[in-house]
Amino acid sequence: MATITPKIQKARAGLIRRLAETDPPGKVLSLYVDLDPAKFATPPARESQVKSLTNEAESMVEQFDRESKMPLREDVRLVREFLLGDFDWTSEARSVAIFASTGNGMFDVLKLPEPVERGVFIDDRPHVLPIQDLVEQETWCVLLVSRDVERIFIGSPITLKEYDESREDVRGQHDQGGWSQRRFANVVEEDVEDHLKKVAERILALHKATEFDHIVVAADEELWPRISERLHSYVSQITVGRIDADIQMATAEDLQTKLKSIAARQEAEREQELIGRLKEGLANDGRAAGGLERVLAAFNEARVETLLLAEDFSASGVTCPTCGYLGVSEGTCPVDRESTDRLDDIVPRLVERAGELAADTVTVRNPRALEDSRGIAALLRF
Ligand SMILES: [Zn+2]
């Protein structure tokens, strides 16, 4: 039997997006292992989780038709062998996702920076829904600047890391007295100006290379206007504002906490705006759909611009294997009279379809916002 080596990688948005679009000829086994240190710190605890997950996978496989069963059994065997082997798949990860369709050369192991609930899924594509949020993470840059220090952090609110640290040689500000003190002070101010100018240039260069979505600056009240007026317009238009942080000592974790709350605030604002458009669309101009049936109709007409889902929304539905028609109840497809397939959970299919339409999928956190639409709505393009 051919051997296949698992590809162990850190999860990155691009990689997850690529996996989500992979559609191999057979079924794909997706498995999530939780490495939360509070629950699974010890090797025996991890081992028993792996055993119960792979046992669960084994019994799921037996529900498939003969054609799918054989390669899936092999996938489960290889995944179990890998997870119980001595590969280093637990380091630097809070959870691990595995996507296997080994007969088609797929055996991807993703180390995730956040805990994800354990689970087993068998589907036509890699089941990436539990890590969809990672794909939607935007890139942030945090600049910490004082009169003589500049530190830069880059990443998402959960993956932020220090990029580089450079401490410039700005002469110390000792009390010298008299004429010499004034002159000395001038030189130091010039050095500070020069330092700020270099910082602004560096941020612009990094932004050109990385394309940040947001920039946050930590500087004291006195320095903030001086640095902000030096930032290039490309940089200042994505600068969210100033935060307080210990310029010398702040750690990536400290800044992650701050970014998470800024991001949550931005998300709440965006959500409010979308819900406003939804209300208006439902009441007036018809550029919105509320409730599963109407949303599915909008998908069938390729009109969806933004799919809005309540956090706990789930529903079953049907789809036509030939044309992709989506509906709520079983029967024949109204387009081509093909008999429809039942989907126990229609959400992953809708997220996928939204992706195909280049529509956003937004999980609405405010539990009341989608009450009238029973948990699902869409903003429409026309
Ligand atoms: Zn059809």
Tab-separated table of N, CA, C and O in Angstrom, residues 146-149 168-177 180-193 195 220 222-223 226 248:
chain	number	residue	atom	x	y	z
A	146	SER	N	8.024	55.022	21.521
A	146	SER	CA	8.372	56.025	22.528
A	146	SER	C	9.441	56.918	21.900
A	146	SER	O	9.715	56.803	20.709
A	147	ARG	N	10.044	57.776	22.727
A	147	ARG	CA	11.047	58.684	22.169
A	147	ARG	C	12.269	57.953	21.634
A	147	ARG	O	12.994	58.479	20.802
A	148	ASP	N	12.506	56.744	22.103
A	148	ASP	CA	13.705	56.054	21.626
A	148	ASP	C	13.476	54.590	21.271
A	148	ASP	O	14.412	53.885	20.937
A	149	VAL	N	12.239	54.137	21.353
A	149	VAL	CA	11.982	52.722	21.091
A	149	VAL	C	10.867	52.587	20.064
A	149	VAL	O	9.925	53.380	20.044
A	168	GLU	N	16.829	52.454	19.036
A	168	GLU	CA	17.780	53.385	18.449
A	168	GLU	C	18.562	54.114	19.521
A	168	GLU	O	18.117	54.284	20.635
A	169	ASP	N	19.729	54.558	19.138
A	169	ASP	CA	20.613	55.202	20.095
A	169	ASP	C	20.290	56.687	20.195
A	169	ASP	O	20.863	57.524	19.533
A	170	VAL	N	19.301	56.983	21.022
A	170	VAL	CA	18.988	58.379	21.276
A	170	VAL	C	19.701	58.727	22.574
A	170	VAL	O	19.569	58.023	23.568
A	171	ARG	N	20.473	59.779	22.530
A	171	ARG	CA	21.286	60.112	23.713
A	171	ARG	C	20.428	60.329	24.958
A	171	ARG	O	19.329	60.855	24.881
A	172	GLY	N	20.925	59.903	26.070
A	172	GLY	CA	20.199	60.001	27.346
A	172	GLY	C	19.921	61.453	27.721
A	172	GLY	O	20.605	62.367	27.283
A	173	GLN	N	18.872	61.623	28.496
A	173	GLN	CA	18.460	62.992	28.799
A	173	GLN	C	18.825	63.375	30.233
A	173	GLN	O	17.974	63.609	31.071
A	174	HIS	N	20.119	63.409	30.519
A	174	HIS	CA	20.579	63.761	31.867
A	174	HIS	C	20.490	65.273	32.066
A	174	HIS	O	20.498	66.044	31.126
A	175	ASP	N	20.445	65.640	33.339
A	175	ASP	CA	20.385	67.057	33.680
A	175	ASP	C	21.791	67.654	33.561
A	175	ASP	O	22.677	67.336	34.339
A	176	GLN	N	22.012	68.472	32.541
A	176	GLN	CA	23.354	68.997	32.293
A	176	GLN	C	23.501	70.449	32.780
A	176	GLN	O	24.597	70.873	33.089
A	177	GLY	N	22.432	71.218	32.796
A	177	GLY	CA	22.493	72.599	33.314
A	177	GLY	C	23.011	73.588	32.285
A	177	GLY	O	23.808	73.259	31.408
A	180	SER	N	24.817	74.308	27.932
A	180	SER	CA	25.037	72.986	27.346
A	180	SER	C	23.773	72.132	27.424
A	180	SER	O	23.511	71.327	26.551
A	181	GLN	N	22.979	72.343	28.472
A	181	GLN	CA	21.759	71.536	28.577
A	181	GLN	C	20.797	71.853	27.444
A	181	GLN	O	20.225	70.968	26.829
A	182	ARG	N	20.643	73.185	27.155
A	182	ARG	CA	19.718	73.582	26.116
A	182	ARG	C	20.157	72.997	24.769
A	182	ARG	O	19.380	72.480	24.005
A	183	ARG	N	21.421	73.114	24.524
A	183	ARG	CA	21.957	72.628	23.257
A	183	ARG	C	21.787	71.106	23.154
A	183	ARG	O	21.353	70.579	22.144
A	184	PHE	N	22.101	70.469	24.261
A	184	PHE	CA	21.972	69.012	24.303
A	184	PHE	C	20.533	68.586	24.047
A	184	PHE	O	20.251	67.697	23.269
A	185	ALA	N	19.607	69.339	24.708
A	185	ALA	CA	18.179	69.030	24.550
A	185	ALA	C	17.763	69.159	23.091
A	185	ALA	O	16.986	68.354	22.579
A	186	ASN	N	18.289	70.173	22.389
A	186	ASN	CA	17.949	70.343	20.983
A	186	ASN	C	18.391	69.155	20.145
A	186	ASN	O	17.666	68.674	19.288
A	187	VAL	N	19.603	68.707	20.427
A	187	VAL	CA	20.122	67.564	19.685
A	187	VAL	C	19.232	66.340	19.911
A	187	VAL	O	18.855	65.639	18.980
A	188	VAL	N	18.855	66.141	21.196
A	188	VAL	CA	18.016	64.988	21.495
A	188	VAL	C	16.685	65.096	20.762
A	188	VAL	O	16.219	64.131	20.152
A	189	GLU	N	16.069	66.284	20.754
A	189	GLU	CA	14.800	66.461	20.031
A	189	GLU	C	14.965	66.130	18.552
A	189	GLU	O	14.106	65.513	17.945
A	190	GLU	N	16.101	66.576	17.998
A	190	GLU	CA	16.347	66.251	16.588
A	190	GLU	C	16.421	64.746	16.379
A	190	GLU	O	15.890	64.216	15.413
A	191	ASP	N	17.080	64.062	17.312
A	191	ASP	CA	17.174	62.608	17.209
A	191	ASP	C	15.796	61.964	17.292
A	191	ASP	O	15.502	61.009	16.574
A	192	VAL	N	14.969	62.507	18.188
A	192	VAL	CA	13.615	61.961	18.334
A	192	VAL	C	12.834	62.167	17.027
A	192	VAL	O	12.175	61.256	16.527
A	193	GLU	N	12.945	63.384	16.467
A	193	GLU	CA	12.271	63.659	15.195
A	193	GLU	C	12.709	62.672	14.114
A	193	GLU	O	11.897	62.142	13.367
A	195	HIS	N	14.015	59.739	14.573
A	195	HIS	CA	13.506	58.421	14.966
A	195	HIS	C	12.045	58.267	14.505
A	195	HIS	O	11.677	57.270	13.870
A	220	ASP	N	2.640	57.696	24.019
A	220	ASP	CA	2.063	58.549	25.063
A	220	ASP	C	1.399	59.785	24.423
A	220	ASP	O	1.558	60.055	23.239
A	222	GLU	N	1.908	62.852	24.468
A	222	GLU	CA	2.760	63.883	23.874
A	222	GLU	C	3.257	63.433	22.497
A	222	GLU	O	3.329	64.215	21.553
A	223	LEU	N	3.563	62.171	22.383
A	223	LEU	CA	4.172	61.663	21.147
A	223	LEU	C	3.133	61.356	20.059
A	223	LEU	O	3.424	61.435	18.870
A	226	ARG	N	2.608	63.757	17.277
A	226	ARG	CA	3.844	63.883	16.497
A	226	ARG	C	4.035	62.696	15.561
A	226	ARG	O	4.492	62.865	14.433
A	248	GLN	N	7.936	49.362	26.496
A	248	GLN	CA	9.094	48.475	26.640
A	248	GLN	C	8.683	47.036	26.952
A	248	GLN	O	9.291	46.103	26.451
